Short mmCIF file of C-alpha atoms in Angstrom, two decimals:
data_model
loop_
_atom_site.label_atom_id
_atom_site.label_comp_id
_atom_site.label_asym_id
_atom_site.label_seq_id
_atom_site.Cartn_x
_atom_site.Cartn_y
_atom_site.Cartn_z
CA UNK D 1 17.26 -3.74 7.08
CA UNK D 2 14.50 -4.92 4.60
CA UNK D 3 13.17 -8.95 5.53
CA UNK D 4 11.53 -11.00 3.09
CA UNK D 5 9.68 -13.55 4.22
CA UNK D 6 7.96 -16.37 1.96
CA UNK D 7 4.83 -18.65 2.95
CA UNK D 8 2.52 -20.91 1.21
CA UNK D 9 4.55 -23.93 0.51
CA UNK D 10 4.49 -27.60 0.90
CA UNK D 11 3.30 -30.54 -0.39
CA UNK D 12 0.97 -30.73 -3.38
CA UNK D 13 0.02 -33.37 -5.98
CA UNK D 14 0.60 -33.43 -9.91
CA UNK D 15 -1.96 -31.44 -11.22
CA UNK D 16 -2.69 -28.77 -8.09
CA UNK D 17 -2.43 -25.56 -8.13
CA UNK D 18 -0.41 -23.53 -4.92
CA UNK D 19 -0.65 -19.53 -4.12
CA UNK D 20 3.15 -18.65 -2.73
CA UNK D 21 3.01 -15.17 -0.88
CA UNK D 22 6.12 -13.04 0.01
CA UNK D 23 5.52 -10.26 2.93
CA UNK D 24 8.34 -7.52 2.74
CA UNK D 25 8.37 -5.26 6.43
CA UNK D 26 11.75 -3.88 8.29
CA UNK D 27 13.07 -0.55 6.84
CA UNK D 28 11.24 -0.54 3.44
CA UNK D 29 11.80 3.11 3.02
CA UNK D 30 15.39 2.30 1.70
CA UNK D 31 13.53 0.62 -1.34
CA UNK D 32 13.79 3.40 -3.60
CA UNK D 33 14.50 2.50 -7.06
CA UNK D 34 13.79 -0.73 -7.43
CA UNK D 35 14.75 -2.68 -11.13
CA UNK D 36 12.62 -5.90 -9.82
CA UNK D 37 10.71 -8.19 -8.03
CA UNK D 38 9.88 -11.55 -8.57
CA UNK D 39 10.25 -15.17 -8.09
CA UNK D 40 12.96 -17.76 -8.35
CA UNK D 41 13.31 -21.32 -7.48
CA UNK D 42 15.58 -23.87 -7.19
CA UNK D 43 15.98 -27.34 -7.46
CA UNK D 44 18.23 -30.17 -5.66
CA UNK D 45 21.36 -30.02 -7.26
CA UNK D 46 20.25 -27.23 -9.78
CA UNK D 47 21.06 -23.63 -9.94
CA UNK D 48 18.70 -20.97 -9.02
CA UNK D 49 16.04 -20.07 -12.10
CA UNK D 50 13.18 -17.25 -13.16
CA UNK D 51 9.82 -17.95 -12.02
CA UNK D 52 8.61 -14.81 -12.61
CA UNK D 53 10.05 -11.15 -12.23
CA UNK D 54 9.50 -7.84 -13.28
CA UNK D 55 12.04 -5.62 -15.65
CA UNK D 56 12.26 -2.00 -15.24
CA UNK D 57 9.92 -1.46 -17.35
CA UNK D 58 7.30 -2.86 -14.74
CA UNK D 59 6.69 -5.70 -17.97
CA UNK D 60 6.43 -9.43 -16.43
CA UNK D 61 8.66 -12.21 -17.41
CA UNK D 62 8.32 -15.70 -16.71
CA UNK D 63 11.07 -18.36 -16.98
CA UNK D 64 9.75 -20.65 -19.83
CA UNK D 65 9.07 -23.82 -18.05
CA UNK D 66 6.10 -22.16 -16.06
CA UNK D 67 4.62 -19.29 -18.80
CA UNK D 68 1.05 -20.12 -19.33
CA UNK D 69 0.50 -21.08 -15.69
CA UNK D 70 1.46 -18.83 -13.26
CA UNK D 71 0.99 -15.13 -12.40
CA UNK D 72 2.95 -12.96 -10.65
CA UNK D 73 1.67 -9.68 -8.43
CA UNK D 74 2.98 -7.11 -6.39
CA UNK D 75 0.62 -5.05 -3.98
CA UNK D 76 2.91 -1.83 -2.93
CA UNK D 77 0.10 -1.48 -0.66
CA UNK D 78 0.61 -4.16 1.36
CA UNK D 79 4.00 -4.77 1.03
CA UNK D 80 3.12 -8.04 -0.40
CA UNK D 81 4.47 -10.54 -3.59
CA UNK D 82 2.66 -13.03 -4.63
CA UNK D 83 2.95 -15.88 -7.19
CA UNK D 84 -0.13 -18.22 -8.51
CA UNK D 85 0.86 -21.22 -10.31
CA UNK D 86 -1.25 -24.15 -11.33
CA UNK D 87 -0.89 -27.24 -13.70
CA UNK D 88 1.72 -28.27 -11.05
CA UNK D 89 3.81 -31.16 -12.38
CA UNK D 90 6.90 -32.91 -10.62
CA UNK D 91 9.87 -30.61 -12.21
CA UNK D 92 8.15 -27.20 -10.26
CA UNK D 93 9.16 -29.47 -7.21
CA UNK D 94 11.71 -26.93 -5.30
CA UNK D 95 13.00 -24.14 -2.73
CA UNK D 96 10.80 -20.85 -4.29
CA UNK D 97 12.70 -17.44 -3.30
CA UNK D 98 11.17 -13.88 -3.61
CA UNK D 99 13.75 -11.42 -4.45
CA UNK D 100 13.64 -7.06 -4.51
CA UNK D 101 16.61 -5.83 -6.36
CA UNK D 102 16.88 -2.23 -5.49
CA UNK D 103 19.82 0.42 -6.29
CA UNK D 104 21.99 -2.35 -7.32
CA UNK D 105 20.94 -4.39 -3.43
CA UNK D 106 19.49 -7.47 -3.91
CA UNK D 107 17.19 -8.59 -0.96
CA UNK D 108 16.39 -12.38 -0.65
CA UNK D 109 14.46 -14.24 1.63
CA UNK D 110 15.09 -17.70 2.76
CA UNK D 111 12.44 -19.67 0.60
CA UNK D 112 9.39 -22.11 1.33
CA UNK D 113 9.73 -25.75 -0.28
CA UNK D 114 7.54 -26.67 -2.92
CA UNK D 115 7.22 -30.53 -3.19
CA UNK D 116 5.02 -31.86 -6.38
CA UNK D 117 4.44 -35.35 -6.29
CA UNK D 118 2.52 -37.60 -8.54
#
């Protein structure tokens, strides 16, 4: 079993700037081939969206409401995902998932709330 776990979230005004961090542990050595990494997020009553990912290609993509303000990292080292994102505003208000996708398995973890008020 692989575990993703997020931390870093919570409250922060208009404006801020937040560092999410995703630690992966349990039986990583089953993550062999994996197509991507990232970061989604979701909103009340809205359907899960791209932060930030990468494609197999190991190129980063960013869903188009954040590009421009946030940066997304992966340290295989550490086991450890990470997503920066600043210029907060209201609408990046929202449950923020990591995700591994990895021989067609897709690995989730259970999200930290991001609240942006102001």
């Amino acid at each position: 079993q692989v575990q993703l776990v997020e931390s870093g979230g919570g409250s922060v005004q208009a404006g801020g700037a937040l560092r999410l961090t995703c630690a992966v542990s349990g039986d990583i050595s089953t993550l062999i081939g994996i197509t991507s990494v990232g970061w989604y997020r979701q909103a009340p009553g809205k359907e899960r969206e791209l932060v930030a990912a990468t494609l197999p290609s190991r190129e980063v993509i960013y869903g188009a409401s954040v590009k421009g303000r946030s940066f997304f990292s992966y340290n295989t080292d550490e086991n450890l995902l990470a997503l920066e994102m600043n210029t907060l505003v209201p609408q990046d208000t929202g449950n923020y998932y990591c995700h591994i996708k990895s021989r067609g398995s897709d690995y989730w973890g259970r999200g930290t709330q991001v609240t942006v008020s102001g």
